[in-house]
């Protein structure tokens, strides 16, 4: 699959080589096609009877294969599309160092990824949050079992993917759902190959921290016989990763202590006055106490992550002529993960503790927000924790579709029916031992640390297993079922109107989608050797559970952020010891929700070709109408007659609906030889998250508050435009620059939406407490809008164009710079960009290749961004991150090739901070990965 381009003897001729008449035919035929079909359709149109004579006069270019050819093919796809887009094809998807599809996509212009413990997981386009991106496989919106709309790309094996296109300016024919852009993933079909094809590969990869070596295998087989063709592909990989992290060092407002009754509150106020000169007149004044900060917790953690991933595709295609094709496609896969997490943490803000001594404080760094940060503090009764956490998650996904392409005279008819589904089951456990004692915690240059207190009853938290008492073995389970059905019918007619020759085609169609998602969740605690027993609480110690040194329990030796070692219980021991016979985790009705969403979309659009002077112009104008209905249900809380909490006997349902008209305009003009001016404008939308529209209710009886989902939420919408210049050079070279603007309305925020009067509230013994008015908080579409603007630059240059001695060398680079007008949702008015928005991102790849040898080195950079807003007050940033990957390949002969890959060559660490870098929140290492592989192509 990776060397598919070697099978094609010629490539699509550049549009600049064609006569204007031929170009008109080409553009009218491809402007509104799905991106994966652009090149094939261009060939089909260009070789029709009307244009064959013109094409016979064109020179052909011999294809040599390899990475450079894949870049050239991607440039052809970009140039053929009427809108703004970027593509990667099989060689670039699967032949570069990566651990999953997300990491393959990060090298595209404007695309960045979110990393989770060193692994790419979610994809962001142009710095916007991942949920702003629409994803489809073979033109079907993708189910991944994530519980939301965003797609977990780490479940997809890149080896089964043929082409990926990121469409940044939609046409009316494109499915809505991505404000940032749409990612179209295509798998291979048998008639993509000119002759029988079989390829297979195997790889062994090693992680530098845990020292384990993991296998990966894949193969593809394809053939055609007469009018029929068949293809199958398969990929299976095992990955083991270890991540060492000093993290969880969050801000905590001093109200935690000051609002406490008794000596906890009075002592905190006295210590603040004595050691920092801060006098608190009203300990309940949150505007003041929220601006006095101490460390919430310091944790040292080791994660061991094992992944088993497999993916398979199958395609059966019937193609009796270029005018008719029917294909049946299937994509199946599984992604199973097991993660061990081992923590040694000190919770400074425990319910038993208060301030003892402030050793140092900072009244300067955040003074513009009126904030004082206590940098180094001793506490009276820190909650020290030794935690053994275990997570299992199993995701199975499947997709089936059938596609018809039929040309009848001047009509093109396309039809699609399909299904995409995912099931995800997860199981979580946490063995918790705690010890209360004085301690001292402080920020360090890269994170935080906990020291034994100078008080007489302080202790060594890392080597005192007898002092830690068993608190609980906590368990959670979650089941997510995600199903999506779709049917689409498109009609396109070529036009030849004497009175309106500029109109080259009209296209119209309809799409119906039916999506549903169910989520179940449950949790419980084991506190003794049998159900209902609490015999182990505060009697069993960590020493009774066969603890060992963490450096012995985990593969790979010592803890990387520092020289710490600590006593820990292995998860295998915990599971075998604390889960008694017959134990199950019950489901919680209050966490259940079901969402059903049905959408009917109708569209119409037209393609135009005309000249302005000597400049040929291609344009597409259209409008898309959508009508969406939402039904959601969840259980609602009630108080039982005995005072206990319960739920309604059946789910409570609610509905919502919305309609929108989404116009779009795309235009290209070749203003000089190889110089293309491109422009686009459109309205688009992103549907609300499923957790926000899920109609479930949670309650706080003490705060007299209901928290509801909101099925009546409207989508977040954007009005956007873009203009750019693209210079196409010989041999696939490209220089381009574009400027884009998005005005985003209807961002979802939590808000007070109503009052439920006279709610009966009972005491714990069942007696009447009274009748109260309860506030209802729901997610709503906030008023107003914010603007995101940006510049995107691309340079793809075969260096032989500079000097013949540089034959085989090339660079592929891109840069994105963003600006935005939103100053986020901090309750204490700290200016905060939108969560997930990185202002800068760039990629740079230097490559060399000849007939036998190829080498690539790539650097990928993503600027800092707000990861979340802690307690709705303090923005927590993920620090800027850059990573270098490299690959070397040597072709033994026409069949066999050896490769050596390296991911994260320089073992970069991941870091984060709250508001300012002097207050780090994490310092994390995931190691480098070295892989050795062999591949055969027949």
Coordinates of C-alpha atoms in Angstrom, one line a residue, residues 593-877:
X593 CA -27.8 8.8 29.1
X594 CA -29.0 8.1 25.6
X595 CA -28.9 10.5 22.7
X596 CA -30.5 10.1 19.3
X597 CA -29.9 12.6 16.5
X598 CA -31.4 12.5 13.0
X599 CA -30.4 14.9 10.3
X600 CA -31.7 15.5 6.8
X601 CA -29.4 17.6 4.6
X602 CA -30.3 18.9 1.1
X603 CA -27.9 20.9 -1.1
X604 CA -27.5 22.4 -4.5
X605 CA -24.5 23.9 -6.1
X606 CA -23.1 25.1 -9.5
X607 CA -19.6 25.1 -11.1
X608 CA -18.5 27.9 -13.3
X609 CA -15.6 28.4 -15.7
X610 CA -14.9 31.7 -17.4
X611 CA -12.0 34.1 -18.3
X612 CA -11.3 37.5 -16.9
X613 CA -9.0 38.9 -19.6
X614 CA -6.4 36.2 -20.0
X615 CA -7.0 34.7 -16.5
X616 CA -9.0 31.5 -16.3
X617 CA -11.4 31.4 -13.3
X618 CA -13.1 28.4 -11.8
X619 CA -15.8 28.9 -9.2
X620 CA -18.2 26.9 -7.1
X621 CA -21.3 28.3 -5.5
X622 CA -23.8 26.4 -3.4
X623 CA -26.1 26.2 -0.3
X624 CA -26.7 23.4 2.1
X625 CA -29.9 23.1 4.2
X626 CA -29.9 21.0 7.3
X627 CA -32.7 19.9 9.6
X628 CA -31.7 18.2 12.9
X629 CA -33.9 16.6 15.5
X630 CA -32.5 15.5 18.9
X631 CA -34.1 13.2 21.5
X632 CA -32.3 12.5 24.7
X633 CA -33.1 10.6 27.9
X634 CA -31.6 10.1 31.4
X635 CA -32.6 9.2 34.9
X636 CA -33.4 12.1 37.3
X637 CA -32.6 12.1 41.0
X638 CA -35.3 11.9 43.7
X639 CA -35.3 11.6 47.5
X640 CA -36.8 8.4 48.8
X641 CA -39.2 8.4 51.8
X642 CA -36.4 7.3 54.2
X643 CA -34.3 10.3 53.2
X644 CA -31.9 8.4 50.9
X645 CA -31.3 9.4 47.3
X646 CA -32.7 7.5 44.4
X647 CA -33.7 8.0 40.8
X648 CA -36.9 8.0 38.7
X649 CA -38.0 4.5 37.7
X650 CA -37.7 5.2 34.0
X651 CA -35.6 7.7 32.1
X652 CA -36.9 11.2 31.6
X653 CA -36.7 12.4 27.9
X654 CA -36.5 15.7 26.2
X655 CA -36.2 16.9 22.6
X656 CA -34.7 19.7 20.6
X657 CA -34.4 20.6 17.0
X658 CA -32.7 23.2 14.8
X659 CA -32.4 24.1 11.1
X660 CA -29.7 26.0 9.3
X661 CA -28.8 27.2 5.8
X662 CA -25.1 27.0 5.0
X663 CA -23.9 28.9 1.9
X664 CA -20.5 28.3 0.4
X665 CA -18.3 29.9 -2.3
X666 CA -14.9 28.6 -3.6
X667 CA -12.9 30.1 -6.4
X668 CA -9.5 29.6 -8.1
X669 CA -7.8 31.7 -10.8
X670 CA -4.5 31.1 -12.5
X671 CA -3.3 34.7 -12.6
X672 CA 0.1 33.7 -14.1
X673 CA 1.9 30.6 -15.2
X674 CA 1.7 28.2 -12.2
X675 CA 0.5 31.0 -9.9
X676 CA -3.0 30.3 -8.5
X677 CA -5.1 32.7 -6.5
X678 CA -7.6 30.9 -4.3
X679 CA -10.5 32.3 -2.3
X680 CA -13.3 30.8 -0.2
X681 CA -16.2 31.9 2.0
X682 CA -18.8 29.8 3.8
X683 CA -20.9 29.3 6.9
X684 CA -20.5 26.1 8.8
X685 CA -21.3 24.6 12.2
X686 CA -20.2 22.3 14.9
X687 CA -22.9 20.3 16.8
X688 CA -23.0 20.4 20.6
X689 CA -21.2 17.7 22.4
X690 CA -23.3 14.7 23.3
X691 CA -22.6 15.0 27.0
X692 CA -24.0 18.6 26.9
X693 CA -27.3 17.5 25.1
X694 CA -27.7 14.3 27.2
X695 CA -30.8 14.9 29.3
X696 CA -29.6 13.6 32.6
X697 CA -29.9 15.5 35.9
X698 CA -27.5 15.6 38.8
X699 CA -28.3 17.3 42.1
X700 CA -26.6 19.0 45.0
X701 CA -29.1 18.8 47.9
X702 CA -26.9 21.0 50.1
X703 CA -26.5 23.7 47.4
X704 CA -30.1 23.5 46.3
X705 CA -29.0 23.1 42.7
X706 CA -29.9 20.9 39.7
X707 CA -27.4 20.4 36.9
X708 CA -29.1 19.3 33.6
X709 CA -28.2 18.5 30.1
X710 CA -29.8 20.5 27.4
X711 CA -31.2 18.8 24.3
X712 CA -32.4 22.2 23.0
X713 CA -28.8 23.4 22.5
X714 CA -28.1 24.9 19.1
X715 CA -24.9 24.3 17.2
X716 CA -21.8 26.5 17.4
X717 CA -21.6 28.3 14.1
X718 CA -18.9 30.1 12.1
X719 CA -18.8 32.6 9.3
X720 CA -15.4 32.1 7.6
X721 CA -13.4 33.3 4.7
X722 CA -9.9 32.7 3.3
X723 CA -7.7 34.0 0.5
X724 CA -4.4 32.6 -0.6
X725 CA -1.7 32.5 -3.3
X726 CA -0.1 29.2 -4.4
X727 CA 2.9 28.9 -6.7
X728 CA 3.3 25.5 -8.3
X729 CA 6.8 24.6 -9.3
X730 CA 8.3 21.8 -11.4
X731 CA 8.5 18.3 -10.0
X732 CA 5.8 18.8 -7.4
X733 CA 7.3 21.9 -5.8
X734 CA 4.9 24.3 -4.0
X735 CA 5.0 27.6 -2.2
X736 CA 1.8 28.9 -0.8
X737 CA 0.5 31.5 1.7
X738 CA -3.1 32.0 2.9
X739 CA -4.9 34.2 5.4
X740 CA -8.1 32.9 7.0
X741 CA -10.7 34.4 9.4
X742 CA -13.5 32.6 11.4
X743 CA -16.2 34.4 13.4
X744 CA -17.5 31.9 15.9
X745 CA -20.9 32.2 17.5
X746 CA -22.9 30.2 20.1
X747 CA -20.0 28.8 22.2
X748 CA -21.5 26.6 24.9
X749 CA -21.2 27.7 28.5
X750 CA -22.8 26.7 31.8
X751 CA -25.5 29.1 32.9
X752 CA -28.5 29.5 35.3
X753 CA -31.5 28.7 33.2
X754 CA -34.4 28.5 35.7
X755 CA -35.8 27.8 39.1
X756 CA -37.7 24.7 40.3
X757 CA -40.0 26.0 43.1
X758 CA -41.0 24.1 46.2
X759 CA -38.7 21.1 45.9
X760 CA -39.2 18.7 48.9
X761 CA -36.0 18.1 50.8
X762 CA -35.7 15.4 53.4
X763 CA -33.3 14.9 56.2
X764 CA -31.1 11.8 56.4
X765 CA -33.6 10.1 58.7
X766 CA -36.5 10.7 56.3
X767 CA -38.1 13.6 58.2
X768 CA -39.1 16.7 56.3
X769 CA -36.4 19.4 56.1
X770 CA -38.5 21.8 54.1
X771 CA -39.5 23.0 50.6
X772 CA -37.0 25.0 48.7
X773 CA -36.5 26.7 45.3
X774 CA -33.8 24.8 43.4
X775 CA -31.6 26.6 40.8
X776 CA -31.2 24.8 37.4
X777 CA -27.9 25.1 35.6
X778 CA -27.5 23.9 32.0
X779 CA -25.2 24.3 29.1
X780 CA -26.4 27.2 26.9
X781 CA -25.2 28.9 23.7
X782 CA -23.5 32.1 25.0
X783 CA -24.3 35.4 23.5
X784 CA -21.7 37.2 21.4
X785 CA -18.9 35.8 19.3
X786 CA -15.2 35.6 19.0
X787 CA -12.9 35.8 16.1
X788 CA -10.0 33.5 15.1
X789 CA -7.6 34.7 12.3
X790 CA -4.5 33.1 11.0
X791 CA -1.8 32.8 8.4
X792 CA -0.7 29.5 6.9
X793 CA 2.5 29.0 4.9
X794 CA 3.7 26.0 3.0
X795 CA 7.0 25.3 1.3
X796 CA 7.5 22.0 -0.6
X797 CA 10.7 22.1 -2.5
X798 CA 12.7 19.4 -4.4
X799 CA 16.2 21.0 -3.9
X800 CA 17.4 19.8 -7.3
X801 CA 15.6 22.8 -8.7
X802 CA 18.4 24.9 -7.0
X803 CA 21.3 22.8 -8.3
X804 CA 21.7 19.5 -10.0
X805 CA 24.1 18.3 -7.2
X806 CA 21.1 18.4 -4.8
X807 CA 19.2 15.7 -6.8
X808 CA 17.2 13.6 -4.4
X809 CA 17.2 16.2 -1.6
X810 CA 14.0 18.1 -0.6
X811 CA 12.2 19.9 2.1
X812 CA 8.6 19.9 3.2
X813 CA 7.7 22.6 5.7
X814 CA 4.6 24.4 6.9
X815 CA 3.8 27.1 9.5
X816 CA 0.5 28.3 11.0
X817 CA 0.1 31.4 13.1
X818 CA -3.3 32.2 14.9
X819 CA -4.8 35.1 16.7
X820 CA -8.1 35.2 18.6
X821 CA -10.3 37.8 20.3
X822 CA -11.7 35.5 23.1
X823 CA -10.6 36.1 26.7
X824 CA -12.0 32.8 28.2
X825 CA -14.1 31.7 31.1
X826 CA -12.1 32.5 34.2
X827 CA -14.4 33.4 37.1
X828 CA -11.7 35.8 38.4
X829 CA -11.3 37.5 35.1
X830 CA -7.9 36.1 34.1
X831 CA -7.6 36.6 30.3
X832 CA -7.6 33.1 28.8
X833 CA -7.6 32.0 25.1
X834 CA -10.0 29.3 24.1
X835 CA -9.1 25.9 25.5
X836 CA -7.1 23.9 23.1
X837 CA -6.1 26.8 20.8
X838 CA -2.4 26.9 20.0
X839 CA -1.2 30.2 18.5
X840 CA 1.7 28.7 16.6
X841 CA 2.5 25.3 14.9
X842 CA 5.0 24.2 12.4
X843 CA 6.5 21.2 10.7
X844 CA 9.8 20.8 8.9
X845 CA 11.0 17.7 7.0
X846 CA 14.3 17.3 5.3
X847 CA 14.5 14.2 3.0
X848 CA 16.9 12.5 0.6
X849 CA 16.1 9.5 -1.6
X850 CA 17.5 7.6 -4.6
X851 CA 16.7 4.3 -6.2
X852 CA 18.1 2.3 -3.2
X853 CA 18.3 4.6 -0.2
X854 CA 16.0 7.1 1.6
X855 CA 16.3 9.2 4.7
X856 CA 14.0 11.6 6.4
X857 CA 14.2 13.8 9.6
X858 CA 11.1 15.7 10.7
X859 CA 10.6 18.3 13.5
X860 CA 7.0 19.0 14.7
X861 CA 6.2 21.9 17.0
X862 CA 3.0 23.0 18.7
X863 CA 2.9 26.2 20.8
X864 CA 1.5 26.4 24.3
X865 CA -2.2 26.2 24.8
X866 CA -4.8 26.2 27.6
X867 CA -5.5 22.6 28.5
X868 CA -8.3 23.4 31.0
X869 CA -9.4 26.0 33.5
X870 CA -8.8 24.7 37.0
X871 CA -11.8 25.3 39.3
X872 CA -13.1 27.6 36.6
X873 CA -10.6 30.2 37.7
X874 CA -7.0 29.3 36.9
X875 CA -5.9 28.5 33.3
X876 CA -3.6 25.5 33.1
X877 CA -1.3 25.5 30.0

